[in-house]
Amino acid sequence: MRRPTLADVGAVAGVSAKTVSNVMLGRREVSEATRLAVLAAVAEVGYEVNLAGRGLVSGQTGRIAVVVPNVYQPYFAELAERLILALEPHGYTTMLRIANGGAAELDAVLGAAVSNVDGVIYCPHFRPDHDGSLQPRRPVVQLGGAPTPHWDCVVMGEFAGAEAMTRHLLESGRRRIALVWNSSPGDKPGGDRFEGHLAALRAHGVERDDALFVAGSDWDRRASGYEAMVGLLRSGASFDAALCVNDAIAVGALRALRRHGLRVPQDVAVTGFDNTDEGEFTVPSLSSVSPRQEEMVEHAVAMLLDRIAGDAVPPREVHTGADLVLRASSRLQPS
């Protein structure tokens, strides 16, 4: 059976084979309406990109490296899947890489990847694992984490999300809100989620209490949330809510509260951040902040395609918002 060609796609979309090629290469001179028509035609005729041929013509590989710190945390697994699916319509395959250490490890991963890819989408932990000294030879877009001036960044609405969730807890009558954090015990919390939490406390006239800032030993693991919550309970501090830095930490905190005989949300309200799928299935279901992953991925892919097409503007920042997804863990049901 004959394989569909660019000309076949163009005949269905009503454009030339050259225009189809421009769309598949991610070139900017194509209008959005034309791009969508071509992508629909690609799906209709079953056209598959010839990566070897495209590389010979354009000098490109047709591959993008997606770098995440891990895939055991639902947030990063979901983010990686969204990126893979978002890149496919543009004719790109994905190389998934793990960088869970510091700048040296990230440098090694980028160094190994750049000879085989056209660009990199880098998804860091809370803070980027670099000091600005990295000079990758391919375009890099950072998705999430604290912004950097060294490459394009998509910055999620961390401040707005934490401020809104803290406000929700305060407006539901909570006053002693524990912050279950992501650093090692003894480290001071910081960053936009922390500052958003403090801003909401100030706006409601609630005094900050550092005794309610607790942390486990790991950013991503549910066991760390369990560990932090057990430590808070053993401290004897009084609290009626727990604002957790992410959903994985919140899942661990929920288990610790249940094991110690406390009811959620009657005794303690619990919230997360990231709105991962597992939050719908905890008992009770978990209130969380959605960082608008779909919007973040859309911006990251668009900026990377611009860079691959030769866009030479200075590094850009795109800021996305955040939405509350309120479920049973923070909402008292009427008696």
Coordinates of C-alpha atoms in Angstrom, one line a residue:
M1 CA 0.0 0.0 0.0
R2 CA 1.4 3.4 -1.0
R3 CA 2.4 5.7 1.9
P4 CA 0.7 9.1 1.9
T5 CA 2.9 12.0 0.7
L6 CA 3.1 15.7 1.4
A7 CA 1.2 16.2 -1.9
D8 CA -1.6 14.0 -0.6
V9 CA -1.8 16.1 2.6
G10 CA -1.8 19.3 0.6
A11 CA -4.6 18.1 -1.7
V12 CA -6.8 17.4 1.3
A13 CA -5.9 20.7 3.0
G14 CA -6.1 22.8 -0.1
V15 CA -2.5 24.0 0.1
S16 CA 0.8 23.2 -1.7
A17 CA 3.2 20.4 -0.6
K18 CA 5.7 23.2 0.3
T19 CA 3.2 24.7 2.7
V20 CA 2.7 21.3 4.3
S21 CA 6.4 21.0 4.7
N22 CA 6.6 24.4 6.4
V23 CA 3.9 23.3 8.9
M24 CA 5.7 20.0 9.7
L25 CA 9.0 21.9 10.2
G26 CA 7.3 24.4 12.6
R27 CA 8.1 27.4 10.5
R28 CA 6.4 30.7 11.5
E29 CA 5.4 32.0 8.1
V30 CA 2.3 29.7 8.1
S31 CA -1.0 31.1 9.5
E32 CA -2.7 29.4 12.4
A33 CA -5.7 28.6 10.2
T34 CA -3.5 26.9 7.6
R35 CA -1.5 25.1 10.2
L36 CA -4.7 23.6 11.7
A37 CA -6.0 22.6 8.3
V38 CA -2.7 20.9 7.5
L39 CA -2.6 19.0 10.8
A40 CA -6.2 17.8 10.3
A41 CA -5.3 16.6 6.8
V42 CA -2.2 14.8 8.2
A43 CA -4.5 12.9 10.6
E44 CA -7.0 12.2 7.8
V45 CA -4.6 10.7 5.3
G46 CA -2.4 9.0 7.9
Y47 CA 0.8 10.8 6.8
E48 CA 3.9 10.0 8.8
V49 CA 7.0 12.2 9.0
N50 CA 10.1 10.8 7.4
L51 CA 12.6 11.8 10.0
A52 CA 15.7 10.8 8.0
G53 CA 14.5 12.7 4.9
R54 CA 13.6 15.8 7.0
G55 CA 17.0 15.7 8.6
L56 CA 18.8 15.7 5.3
V57 CA 16.8 18.7 4.0
S58 CA 16.6 20.8 7.1
G59 CA 19.5 19.7 9.3
Q60 CA 17.0 18.8 12.0
T61 CA 16.5 15.5 13.7
G62 CA 12.7 15.7 14.3
R63 CA 13.3 14.9 18.0
I64 CA 12.8 16.9 21.2
A65 CA 14.3 16.1 24.6
V66 CA 11.9 16.4 27.5
V67 CA 13.9 16.6 30.8
V68 CA 12.1 15.9 34.1
P69 CA 13.4 15.2 37.6
N70 CA 11.5 11.9 37.9
V71 CA 8.4 10.1 36.7
Y72 CA 7.3 8.5 40.0
Q73 CA 5.7 11.8 41.0
P74 CA 2.3 12.0 39.2
Y75 CA 2.8 15.7 38.3
F76 CA 5.9 15.1 36.3
A77 CA 4.6 11.9 34.7
E78 CA 1.4 13.7 33.6
L79 CA 3.4 16.7 32.4
A80 CA 5.8 14.5 30.3
E81 CA 2.8 12.8 28.7
R82 CA 1.1 16.1 27.9
L83 CA 4.4 17.3 26.2
I84 CA 4.8 14.2 24.2
L85 CA 1.2 14.4 22.9
A86 CA 1.5 18.1 22.2
L87 CA 4.7 17.7 20.1
E88 CA 3.4 14.8 18.0
P89 CA 1.1 16.9 15.8
H90 CA 4.1 19.0 14.9
G91 CA 6.0 15.9 13.6
Y92 CA 8.3 15.5 16.6
T93 CA 9.2 12.4 18.5
T94 CA 10.3 12.8 22.1
M95 CA 13.4 11.7 24.0
L96 CA 12.5 11.5 27.8
R97 CA 15.5 12.1 30.1
I98 CA 15.8 12.3 33.9
A99 CA 17.8 14.9 35.7
N100 CA 17.2 14.8 39.4
G101 CA 20.5 16.3 40.7
G102 CA 22.3 19.6 40.5
A103 CA 23.8 21.6 37.7
A104 CA 26.5 19.0 36.8
E105 CA 23.9 16.3 36.2
L106 CA 21.7 18.7 34.1
D107 CA 24.8 19.7 32.1
A108 CA 25.6 16.1 31.4
V109 CA 22.0 15.3 30.4
L110 CA 21.8 18.4 28.1
G111 CA 25.2 17.6 26.7
A112 CA 24.3 14.1 25.8
A113 CA 20.9 15.1 24.4
V114 CA 21.7 18.1 22.2
S115 CA 23.6 16.1 19.5
N116 CA 20.4 14.1 18.9
V117 CA 17.6 16.6 19.2
D118 CA 16.4 19.9 17.9
G119 CA 15.5 21.4 21.2
V120 CA 14.9 20.7 24.9
I121 CA 12.0 21.3 27.3
Y122 CA 13.3 21.3 30.8
C123 CA 10.9 20.7 33.8
P124 CA 12.8 21.4 37.0
H125 CA 12.0 20.9 40.6
F126 CA 11.0 23.9 42.7
R127 CA 14.2 25.7 41.7
P128 CA 16.1 25.1 38.4
D129 CA 19.1 22.9 38.8
H130 CA 21.6 25.3 37.2
D131 CA 23.5 28.4 38.1
G132 CA 23.3 30.2 34.7
S133 CA 26.7 28.8 33.5
L134 CA 25.1 26.2 31.3
Q135 CA 25.3 27.0 27.6
P136 CA 23.4 24.3 25.7
R137 CA 23.9 24.2 21.9
R138 CA 20.2 23.7 21.2
P139 CA 17.1 25.9 22.2
V140 CA 15.9 25.2 25.7
V141 CA 12.5 26.2 27.2
Q142 CA 12.0 25.8 30.9
L143 CA 8.6 24.7 32.0
G144 CA 7.8 25.5 35.7
G145 CA 10.2 26.3 38.5
A146 CA 11.6 29.7 39.4
P147 CA 12.3 31.8 36.3
T148 CA 15.8 32.2 34.9
P149 CA 17.1 35.0 32.6
H150 CA 19.1 32.5 30.6
W151 CA 16.4 30.8 28.4
D152 CA 12.7 31.0 27.7
C153 CA 10.5 30.1 30.7
V154 CA 6.9 29.3 31.3
V155 CA 6.2 30.4 34.9
M156 CA 3.2 28.8 36.6
G157 CA 0.9 30.8 38.9
E158 CA 2.4 29.6 42.2
F159 CA 1.9 32.8 44.1
A160 CA -1.7 33.2 43.0
G161 CA -2.5 29.5 43.6
A162 CA -1.1 29.4 47.1
E163 CA -2.7 32.8 48.0
A164 CA -6.1 31.7 46.7
M165 CA -6.0 28.3 48.5
T166 CA -5.0 29.9 51.8
R167 CA -7.8 32.4 51.4
H168 CA -10.2 29.6 50.8
L169 CA -9.1 28.0 54.1
L170 CA -9.4 31.2 56.0
E171 CA -12.8 32.1 54.6
S172 CA -14.0 28.6 55.6
G173 CA -13.1 29.4 59.2
R174 CA -9.6 28.0 59.5
R175 CA -7.1 30.1 61.4
R176 CA -4.2 27.7 62.3
I177 CA -2.9 26.7 58.9
A178 CA 0.1 24.4 58.8
L179 CA 2.4 24.7 55.8
V180 CA 3.7 21.2 54.9
W181 CA 6.8 22.1 52.9
N182 CA 9.2 20.6 50.5
S183 CA 12.7 21.1 52.0
S184 CA 14.7 19.2 54.5
P185 CA 13.8 19.7 58.2
G186 CA 15.4 22.9 59.5
D187 CA 15.5 24.7 56.1
K188 CA 13.4 27.8 55.8
P189 CA 10.6 27.7 53.2
G190 CA 10.6 30.3 50.4
G191 CA 9.5 31.0 46.9
D192 CA 6.2 32.1 45.4
R193 CA 4.0 29.4 47.0
F194 CA 5.3 30.4 50.4
E195 CA 4.9 34.2 49.7
G196 CA 1.3 33.6 48.4
H197 CA 0.5 31.8 51.6
L198 CA 1.9 34.7 53.8
A199 CA 0.1 37.3 51.7
A200 CA -3.3 35.7 52.4
L201 CA -2.5 35.5 56.1
R202 CA -1.6 39.2 56.2
A203 CA -4.7 40.1 54.2
H204 CA -6.9 38.4 56.8
G205 CA -5.0 39.7 59.9
V206 CA -3.7 36.2 60.8
E207 CA -0.3 36.2 62.5
R208 CA 2.4 34.1 61.0
D209 CA 3.5 31.2 63.2
D210 CA 6.7 29.5 62.2
A211 CA 5.9 26.5 64.5
L212 CA 3.3 25.6 61.8
F213 CA 6.0 25.4 59.0
V214 CA 7.0 21.7 58.7
A215 CA 8.9 19.7 56.2
G216 CA 9.7 16.1 55.4
S217 CA 13.0 15.0 53.8
D218 CA 12.0 14.9 50.2
W219 CA 10.1 17.1 47.7
D220 CA 8.1 14.4 45.8
R221 CA 7.4 11.4 48.0
R222 CA 4.1 10.7 49.8
A223 CA 6.2 9.3 52.7
S224 CA 7.7 12.7 53.1
G225 CA 4.2 14.2 53.7
Y226 CA 3.5 11.5 56.2
E227 CA 6.8 12.1 58.0
A228 CA 6.2 15.9 58.1
M229 CA 2.6 15.5 59.4
V230 CA 3.6 13.0 62.1
G231 CA 6.3 15.5 63.2
L232 CA 3.7 18.2 63.5
L233 CA 1.3 16.1 65.4
R234 CA 4.1 15.1 67.9
S235 CA 5.1 18.7 68.4
G236 CA 1.7 19.4 70.1
A237 CA 1.1 22.5 67.9
S238 CA -2.6 23.3 67.4
F239 CA -3.7 23.5 63.8
D240 CA -7.0 23.1 61.9
A241 CA -5.7 23.0 58.3
A242 CA -2.7 21.8 56.3
L243 CA -1.6 23.6 53.1
C244 CA 0.6 21.1 51.3
V245 CA 3.2 22.1 48.7
N246 CA 2.0 19.5 46.3
D247 CA -0.4 16.6 45.9
A248 CA 2.1 13.9 46.8
I249 CA 2.9 15.5 50.1
A250 CA -0.8 16.0 50.8
V251 CA -1.5 12.3 50.2
G252 CA 1.1 11.4 52.8
A253 CA -0.4 14.0 55.2
L254 CA -3.9 12.5 54.8
R255 CA -2.7 9.1 55.8
A256 CA -0.9 10.4 58.8
L257 CA -4.0 12.3 60.0
R258 CA -6.1 9.2 59.5
R259 CA -3.6 7.0 61.4
H260 CA -3.8 9.4 64.3
G261 CA -7.5 9.4 64.5
L262 CA -8.2 12.9 63.0
R263 CA -11.0 13.5 60.6
V264 CA -10.6 15.4 57.3
P265 CA -12.0 18.0 56.9
Q266 CA -13.9 18.1 60.2
D267 CA -10.8 18.3 62.4
V268 CA -8.2 19.3 59.8
A269 CA -8.7 20.5 56.3
V270 CA -6.0 19.4 53.8
T271 CA -5.1 20.8 50.4
G272 CA -2.5 20.1 47.7
F273 CA -1.0 21.7 44.7
D274 CA -0.8 20.5 41.0
N275 CA -4.3 18.9 40.7
T276 CA -2.9 15.4 39.7
D277 CA -5.3 12.7 38.9
E278 CA -4.8 10.8 42.2
G279 CA -6.4 13.7 44.1
E280 CA -9.8 12.7 42.8
F281 CA -9.4 9.2 44.4
T282 CA -8.0 9.9 47.8
V283 CA -10.4 9.5 50.8
P284 CA -11.6 12.2 51.1
S285 CA -11.0 13.6 47.7
L286 CA -8.3 16.2 47.7
S287 CA -8.7 19.9 47.1
S288 CA -5.8 21.2 45.0
V289 CA -4.5 24.0 42.9
S290 CA -4.5 23.5 39.1
P291 CA -1.5 25.2 37.5
R292 CA -3.2 25.0 34.1
Q293 CA -0.9 22.3 32.8
E294 CA -2.5 22.4 29.3
E295 CA -1.8 26.1 29.0
M296 CA 1.7 25.7 30.3
V297 CA 2.5 23.0 27.8
E298 CA 1.0 24.9 24.9
H299 CA 3.2 27.9 25.6
A300 CA 6.3 25.8 26.1
V301 CA 5.9 24.0 22.8
A302 CA 5.1 27.2 20.9
M303 CA 8.2 29.0 22.3
L304 CA 10.4 26.0 21.5
L305 CA 9.1 25.8 17.9
D306 CA 9.8 29.5 17.5
R307 CA 13.4 29.0 18.6
I308 CA 13.9 26.0 16.4
A309 CA 12.6 28.1 13.5
G310 CA 15.3 30.7 14.2
D311 CA 13.6 33.2 16.5
A312 CA 16.5 35.3 18.0
V313 CA 14.6 37.5 20.4
P314 CA 15.9 37.8 24.0
P315 CA 14.8 35.1 26.5
R316 CA 11.1 35.4 27.3
E317 CA 8.9 34.7 30.3
V318 CA 5.2 33.6 29.9
H319 CA 3.2 33.6 33.1
T320 CA 0.1 31.4 33.5
G321 CA -2.6 31.4 36.1
A322 CA -3.9 29.0 38.6
D323 CA -7.4 27.6 39.5
L324 CA -8.8 26.2 42.7
V325 CA -10.2 22.7 42.4
L326 CA -12.2 22.3 45.6
R327 CA -13.1 18.8 46.8
A328 CA -14.1 17.1 50.1
S329 CA -10.8 17.5 51.9
S330 CA -11.3 21.2 52.6
R331 CA -15.1 21.5 52.5
L332 CA -17.3 20.8 55.5
Q333 CA -20.5 19.2 54.4
P334 CA -23.7 20.6 55.9
S335 CA -25.1 18.4 58.7

